[in-house]
Tab-separated table of C-alpha atoms in Angstrom:
chain	number	residue	atom	x	y	z
Q	752	MET	CA	2.315	0.477	-17.281
Q	753	PHE	CA	3.429	2.423	-14.207
Q	754	SER	CA	-0.160	2.940	-13.045
Q	755	PHE	CA	-0.744	-0.832	-13.274
Q	756	ALA	CA	2.350	-1.507	-11.150
Q	757	ALA	CA	0.972	0.842	-8.474
Q	758	TYR	CA	-2.151	-1.291	-7.891
Q	759	SER	CA	-2.301	-2.872	-4.440
Q	760	TYR	CA	-1.461	-6.565	-4.182
Q	761	PRO	CA	-2.277	-8.808	-1.192
Q	762	LYS	CA	1.035	-10.081	0.146
Q	763	SER	CA	1.178	-12.845	2.749
Q	764	ASP	CA	0.837	-11.420	6.253
Q	765	SER	CA	1.144	-14.539	8.417
Q	766	TYR	CA	3.908	-17.127	8.813
Q	767	LYS	CA	1.413	-19.925	8.200
Q	768	GLU	CA	0.299	-18.391	4.903
Q	769	ILE	CA	3.921	-17.838	3.871
Q	770	LEU	CA	4.756	-21.490	4.566
Q	771	VAL	CA	1.712	-22.823	2.698
Q	772	SER	CA	2.137	-20.510	-0.311
Q	773	SER	CA	5.862	-21.402	-0.540
Q	774	MET	CA	5.039	-25.106	-0.516
Q	775	VAL	CA	2.440	-24.588	-3.252
Q	776	ALA	CA	4.922	-22.603	-5.364
Q	777	GLY	CA	7.564	-25.315	-4.969
Q	778	LEU	CA	5.036	-28.026	-5.862
Q	779	LEU	CA	3.965	-26.115	-8.985
Q	780	PHE	CA	7.607	-25.858	-10.033
Q	781	TYR	CA	8.135	-29.611	-9.562
Q	782	ILE	CA	4.957	-30.541	-11.476
Q	783	PHE	CA	5.947	-28.233	-14.332
Q	784	LEU	CA	9.448	-29.750	-14.364
Q	785	ILE	CA	8.402	-33.420	-14.489
Q	786	VAL	CA	5.463	-32.935	-16.878
Q	787	PHE	CA	7.104	-30.735	-19.511
Q	788	GLN	CA	10.745	-31.701	-18.814
Q	789	PRO	CA	12.203	-28.567	-20.444
Q	790	PHE	CA	15.798	-27.603	-21.333
Q	791	GLY	CA	17.229	-31.067	-21.828
Q	792	THR	CA	15.579	-32.612	-18.789
Q	793	GLU	CA	13.896	-35.126	-21.093
Q	794	SER	CA	17.277	-36.424	-22.276
Q	795	PHE	CA	18.579	-36.757	-18.716
Q	796	HIS	CA	18.424	-40.462	-17.827
Q	797	HIS	CA	18.878	-41.785	-14.330
Q	798	GLN	CA	17.101	-44.441	-12.276
Q	799	TYR	CA	16.399	-41.785	-9.629
Q	800	LYS	CA	15.679	-39.014	-12.121
Q	801	PHE	CA	12.528	-37.616	-10.489
Q	802	LEU	CA	14.097	-37.851	-7.052
Q	803	LEU	CA	17.106	-35.850	-8.284
Q	804	LEU	CA	14.784	-33.233	-9.777
Q	805	PHE	CA	12.826	-32.801	-6.541
Q	806	PRO	CA	15.442	-30.568	-4.806
Q	807	TYR	CA	14.756	-27.934	-7.484
Q	808	SER	CA	11.219	-27.621	-6.094
Q	809	LEU	CA	12.679	-27.245	-2.581
Q	810	ILE	CA	15.017	-24.543	-3.880
Q	811	PHE	CA	12.234	-22.637	-5.639
Q	812	GLY	CA	9.844	-22.992	-2.688
Q	813	GLY	CA	12.610	-22.010	-0.269
Q	814	ALA	CA	13.375	-18.892	-2.318
Q	815	PHE	CA	9.681	-17.952	-2.104
Q	816	PHE	CA	9.727	-18.521	1.651
Q	817	VAL	CA	12.816	-16.360	2.231
Q	818	ALA	CA	11.496	-13.551	0.005
Q	819	ASP	CA	8.097	-13.479	1.740
Q	820	LEU	CA	9.761	-13.446	5.153
Q	821	CYS	CA	11.832	-10.432	4.089
Q	822	ILE	CA	8.773	-8.402	3.056
Q	823	ILE	CA	6.340	-9.407	5.816
Q	824	ARG	CA	6.771	-6.087	7.627
Q	825	PHE	CA	6.187	-3.928	4.563
Q	826	LYS	CA	2.862	-2.087	4.809
Q	827	ASP	CA	1.970	-0.780	1.349
Q	828	TRP	CA	2.531	-3.556	-1.172
Q	829	ASN	CA	1.680	-3.303	-4.863
Q	830	ILE	CA	2.059	-5.213	-8.127
Q	831	GLY	CA	5.335	-3.442	-8.946
Q	832	PHE	CA	6.909	-4.571	-5.680
Q	833	GLU	CA	5.530	-8.068	-6.233
Q	834	LEU	CA	7.195	-8.237	-9.650
Q	835	LEU	CA	10.512	-7.120	-8.150
Q	836	LYS	CA	10.114	-9.772	-5.468
Q	837	LEU	CA	9.566	-12.452	-8.106
Q	838	ILE	CA	12.697	-11.380	-9.990
Q	839	GLY	CA	14.628	-11.645	-6.720
Q	840	ILE	CA	13.168	-15.119	-6.114
Q	841	ILE	CA	14.204	-16.284	-9.588
Q	842	PHE	CA	17.715	-14.867	-9.105
Q	843	LEU	CA	18.140	-16.569	-5.721
Q	844	ALA	CA	16.707	-19.835	-7.049
Q	845	SER	CA	19.079	-19.707	-10.038
Q	846	ILE	CA	22.122	-19.384	-7.761
Q	847	LEU	CA	21.078	-22.313	-5.551
Q	848	SER	CA	20.037	-24.413	-8.564
Q	849	TYR	CA	23.354	-23.729	-10.277
Q	850	PHE	CA	25.388	-24.999	-7.329
Q	851	TYR	CA	23.107	-28.014	-6.880
Q	852	ASN	CA	23.318	-28.922	-10.567
Q	853	THR	CA	27.091	-28.379	-10.747
Q	854	LEU	CA	28.035	-30.216	-7.558
Q	855	PHE	CA	25.537	-33.089	-7.548
Q	856	ILE	CA	24.292	-33.712	-11.115
Q	857	SER	CA	26.444	-32.446	-13.974
Q	858	HIS	CA	29.783	-32.285	-12.059
Q	859	VAL	CA	31.226	-29.583	-14.328
Q	860	LYS	CA	33.552	-26.711	-13.461
Q	861	LEU	CA	32.078	-23.598	-11.926
Q	862	SER	CA	31.879	-20.775	-14.446
Q	863	PHE	CA	29.924	-17.580	-14.969
Q	864	SER	CA	28.704	-18.678	-18.409
Q	865	ASN	CA	27.186	-21.856	-16.943
Q	866	PHE	CA	25.517	-19.795	-14.217
Q	867	LEU	CA	24.132	-17.452	-16.874
Q	868	TYR	CA	22.568	-20.431	-18.661
Q	869	MET	CA	21.051	-21.589	-15.379
Q	870	PHE	CA	19.679	-18.107	-14.695
Q	871	LEU	CA	18.039	-18.015	-18.139
Q	872	TYR	CA	16.578	-21.484	-17.548
Q	873	CYS	CA	15.178	-20.398	-14.175
Q	874	LEU	CA	13.848	-17.215	-15.732
Q	875	ALA	CA	12.093	-19.171	-18.477
Q	876	LEU	CA	10.582	-21.545	-15.929
Q	877	GLY	CA	9.972	-19.020	-13.182
Q	878	ILE	CA	8.020	-16.463	-15.211
Q	879	PRO	CA	5.112	-18.754	-16.251
Q	880	ILE	CA	5.013	-20.483	-12.852
Q	881	SER	CA	5.078	-17.166	-10.983
Q	882	THR	CA	2.377	-15.789	-13.278
Q	883	ILE	CA	0.143	-18.795	-12.595
Q	884	TYR	CA	0.795	-18.494	-8.860
Q	885	VAL	CA	0.129	-14.738	-8.655
Q	886	LEU	CA	-3.031	-14.850	-10.786
Q	887	SER	CA	-4.488	-17.929	-9.083
Q	888	ARG	CA	-3.859	-16.447	-5.627
Q	889	TYR	CA	-5.389	-13.132	-6.663
Q	890	ILE	CA	-8.500	-14.818	-8.100
Q	891	TYR	CA	-8.849	-17.128	-5.094
Q	892	LEU	CA	-8.682	-14.301	-2.548
Q	893	LYS	CA	-11.041	-12.158	-4.614
Q	894	ARG	CA	-13.687	-14.880	-4.766
Q	895	ILE	CA	-13.374	-15.796	-1.091
Q	896	HIS	CA	-13.591	-12.195	0.098
Q	897	GLU	CA	-16.466	-11.292	-2.225
Q	898	LYS	CA	-18.463	-14.338	-1.132
Q	899	THR	CA	-17.839	-13.668	2.564
Q	900	ALA	CA	-18.666	-9.960	2.177
Q	901	ASP	CA	-21.967	-10.806	0.480
Q	902	GLN	CA	-22.936	-13.256	3.232
Q	903	VAL	CA	-22.017	-10.905	6.072
Q	904	SER	CA	-23.744	-7.926	4.418
Q	905	LYS	CA	-27.004	-9.903	4.277
Q	906	GLN	CA	-26.661	-10.690	7.974
Q	907	LEU	CA	-25.909	-7.067	8.848
Q	908	ALA	CA	-29.077	-5.924	7.083
Q	909	ASN	CA	-31.064	-7.615	9.879
Q	910	HIS	CA	-28.898	-6.408	12.741
Q	911	HIS	CA	-30.154	-3.425	14.718
Q	912	PRO	CA	-28.352	-3.057	18.077
Q	913	THR	CA	-30.089	-1.221	20.874
Q	914	ASP	CA	-28.663	1.023	23.564
Q	915	HIS	CA	-29.470	-1.724	26.058
Q	916	GLU	CA	-27.141	-4.133	24.250
Q	917	LEU	CA	-24.326	-1.562	24.226
Q	918	SER	CA	-24.448	-0.213	27.777
Q	919	THR	CA	-20.801	0.785	28.208
Q	920	THR	CA	-19.813	4.433	28.570
Q	921	LEU	CA	-16.520	5.234	26.888
Q	922	ASN	CA	-14.222	7.654	28.705
Q	923	ILE	CA	-11.657	9.325	26.462
Q	924	SER	CA	-8.995	11.371	28.209
Q	925	ALA	CA	-6.043	13.092	26.494
Q	926	ASN	CA	-4.271	16.285	27.580
Q	927	THR	CA	-7.090	18.754	28.293
Q	928	THR	CA	-9.741	16.676	26.528
Q	929	ASN	CA	-12.231	14.624	28.513
Q	930	LEU	CA	-14.965	13.041	26.478
Q	931	GLN	CA	-17.685	10.606	27.492
Q	932	ILE	CA	-19.514	8.716	24.753
Q	933	HIS	CA	-22.085	5.958	25.017
Q	934	GLU	CA	-20.761	2.875	23.240
Q	935	SER	CA	-23.719	2.787	20.846
Q	936	HIS	CA	-22.971	6.412	19.816
Q	937	PHE	CA	-19.308	5.799	18.951
Q	938	ILE	CA	-18.856	5.394	15.179
Q	939	CYS	CA	-15.132	5.192	14.434
Q	940	ALA	CA	-11.772	6.877	14.888
Q	941	GLN	CA	-9.136	7.717	12.307
Q	942	SER	CA	-5.456	8.241	13.033
Q	943	MET	CA	-3.787	11.362	11.657
Q	944	GLU	CA	-0.136	11.199	12.818
Q	945	ASN	CA	-0.227	12.424	16.449
Q	946	TYR	CA	-3.970	13.122	16.351
Q	947	CYS	CA	-7.127	11.078	16.045
Q	948	SER	CA	-10.423	12.134	14.542
Q	949	VAL	CA	-13.223	10.639	16.621
Q	950	TYR	CA	-16.654	10.294	14.993
Q	951	PHE	CA	-19.686	9.902	17.262
Q	952	MET	CA	-23.384	10.730	17.509
Q	953	GLU	CA	-24.677	13.475	19.770
Q	954	ASN	CA	-28.359	14.434	19.828
Q	955	ASP	CA	-28.891	12.478	16.599
Q	956	THR	CA	-26.173	14.536	14.884
Q	957	LEU	CA	-22.828	13.261	13.661
Q	958	LYS	CA	-19.930	14.922	15.472
Q	959	LYS	CA	-16.224	14.896	14.682
Q	960	MET	CA	-13.617	15.771	17.320
Q	961	LEU	CA	-9.879	16.041	16.732
Q	962	ILE	CA	-7.937	14.812	19.773
Q	963	ARG	CA	-4.189	14.799	20.340
Q	964	ILE	CA	-3.695	11.113	21.091
Q	965	SER	CA	-2.193	8.070	19.378
Q	966	LEU	CA	-4.497	5.438	17.952
Q	967	SER	CA	-3.077	2.753	20.243
Q	968	SER	CA	-3.681	4.930	23.328
Q	969	LEU	CA	-7.198	5.675	22.160
Q	970	LEU	CA	-7.837	1.971	21.584
Q	971	ASN	CA	-6.876	1.219	25.192
Q	972	GLN	CA	-9.613	3.604	26.325
Q	973	VAL	CA	-12.440	2.639	23.978
Q	974	GLN	CA	-11.946	-1.025	23.110
Q	975	THR	CA	-14.916	-3.253	23.943
Q	976	ASP	CA	-16.273	-6.482	22.514
Q	977	GLY	CA	-17.753	-4.473	19.643
Q	978	ILE	CA	-15.170	-1.717	19.200
Q	979	LYS	CA	-11.978	-2.988	17.596
Q	980	ARG	CA	-9.003	-1.844	15.586
Q	981	CYS	CA	-9.351	-2.966	11.965
Q	982	HIS	CA	-6.441	-1.134	10.306
Q	983	ARG	CA	-3.290	0.661	11.335
Q	984	SER	CA	-5.218	3.940	10.947
Q	985	TYR	CA	-8.744	3.004	12.067
Q	986	ILE	CA	-10.800	1.919	15.061
Q	987	VAL	CA	-14.382	0.967	14.276
Q	988	ASN	CA	-17.587	0.171	16.130
Q	989	LEU	CA	-18.604	-3.099	14.495
Q	990	ASN	CA	-22.214	-2.549	15.558
Q	991	GLN	CA	-22.280	0.483	13.250
Q	992	VAL	CA	-21.257	-1.497	10.157
Q	993	LYS	CA	-24.102	-1.667	7.640
Q	994	SER	CA	-22.310	-3.587	4.879
Q	995	LEU	CA	-18.915	-4.545	3.532
Q	996	LYS	CA	-17.273	-5.264	0.217
Q	997	GLY	CA	-14.505	-7.729	-0.516
Q	998	ASN	CA	-11.737	-7.921	-3.079
Q	999	ALA	CA	-8.345	-9.594	-3.373
Q	1000	GLN	CA	-6.770	-7.041	-1.015
Q	1001	GLY	CA	-9.279	-7.695	1.769
Q	1002	TYR	CA	-12.440	-5.941	2.956
Q	1003	ARG	CA	-13.866	-2.434	3.214
Q	1004	LEU	CA	-16.475	-1.503	5.800
Q	1005	PHE	CA	-19.417	0.836	5.217
Q	1006	LEU	CA	-20.802	2.432	8.369
Q	1007	HIS	CA	-24.010	4.188	9.267
Q	1008	GLU	CA	-23.808	7.984	9.303
Q	1009	ILE	CA	-20.434	8.392	7.580
Q	1010	ASP	CA	-19.810	8.680	3.841
Q	1011	PHE	CA	-16.335	7.105	3.579
Q	1012	GLU	CA	-15.327	3.445	3.617
Q	1013	ILE	CA	-12.951	1.935	6.148
Q	1014	PRO	CA	-10.355	-0.659	5.075
Q	1015	VAL	CA	-9.697	-3.854	7.000
Q	1016	SER	CA	-6.033	-4.846	7.016
Q	1017	ARG	CA	-5.412	-8.485	6.137
Q	1018	SER	CA	-3.792	-8.985	9.538
Q	1019	PHE	CA	-7.102	-7.997	11.202
Q	1020	ILE	CA	-9.414	-10.088	8.999
Q	1021	SER	CA	-9.350	-13.076	11.364
Q	1022	LEU	CA	-10.550	-10.773	14.192
Q	1023	ILE	CA	-13.060	-8.523	12.399
Q	1024	ILE	CA	-14.967	-10.903	10.099
Q	1025	PRO	CA	-15.900	-13.490	12.789
Q	1026	LYS	CA	-17.102	-10.619	15.019
Q	1027	LEU	CA	-19.331	-9.308	12.236
Q	1028	LYS	CA	-20.709	-12.790	11.606
Q	1029	ASP	CA	-21.592	-13.105	15.299
Q	1030	LEU	CA	-23.664	-9.914	15.297
Q	1031	LYS	CA	-26.644	-11.680	13.759
Q	1032	THR	CA	-26.487	-14.405	16.407
Q	1033	SER	CA	-26.853	-11.786	19.137
Q	1034	ASP	CA	-30.200	-10.725	17.671
Q	1035	LEU	CA	-31.720	-14.197	17.659
């Protein structure tokens, strides 16, 4: 149970995605409400019944929006955190729904027992809707990323950059370290707190040098059209990527010469994937 909750889950990392996913969640709630009409909704008769029910979808979607905004800066997100977020969404939605129902529909006195009933109603509705939303989003992202990874990997199999294409000499300077690397020989760099491990080729041999420098400072010195940051801990030479794999969390890059995979943060996907797709075009 606890190991399952520790699995990574792809949270929304852009304001546009948060807005769209919140609208979808609110729409799902409204469809569920008018189709199944649970908890006495069927016996509620009013000429503007469906119009009066619509604010519940705005409340549920708004709760999603607020919750996703609150967690946008969190780095390591997993299923356990996602479940806690959903409980918070249901709790917030139950409070807003209770006041809306009391003040505008039922016109009864405010009481804790009535709120408790509303919370249980929201819980009963929110759990299946949230489950559908989480699973459908997970499956959708998994399929999209796997399909894209397969397409790009096939393109990369035919891409073989030459030294002529990558003619830039990278100059890395930090404290007493001064290192010059041809762009085509740079593989990647990994951040390790105040240090960076730089991987590069020298005389057809893979070298690793530990340099006291931040990843952002290193990026300022080595960034080119082909060398980009793909994760908070990694800089990668996209011309050295031989394949990639995709899952619901995003992508992982496999490079020539090194035996470990490099993750691509979801916030960098829109930068990295189009660059990889363009590599084949440069060979035509």
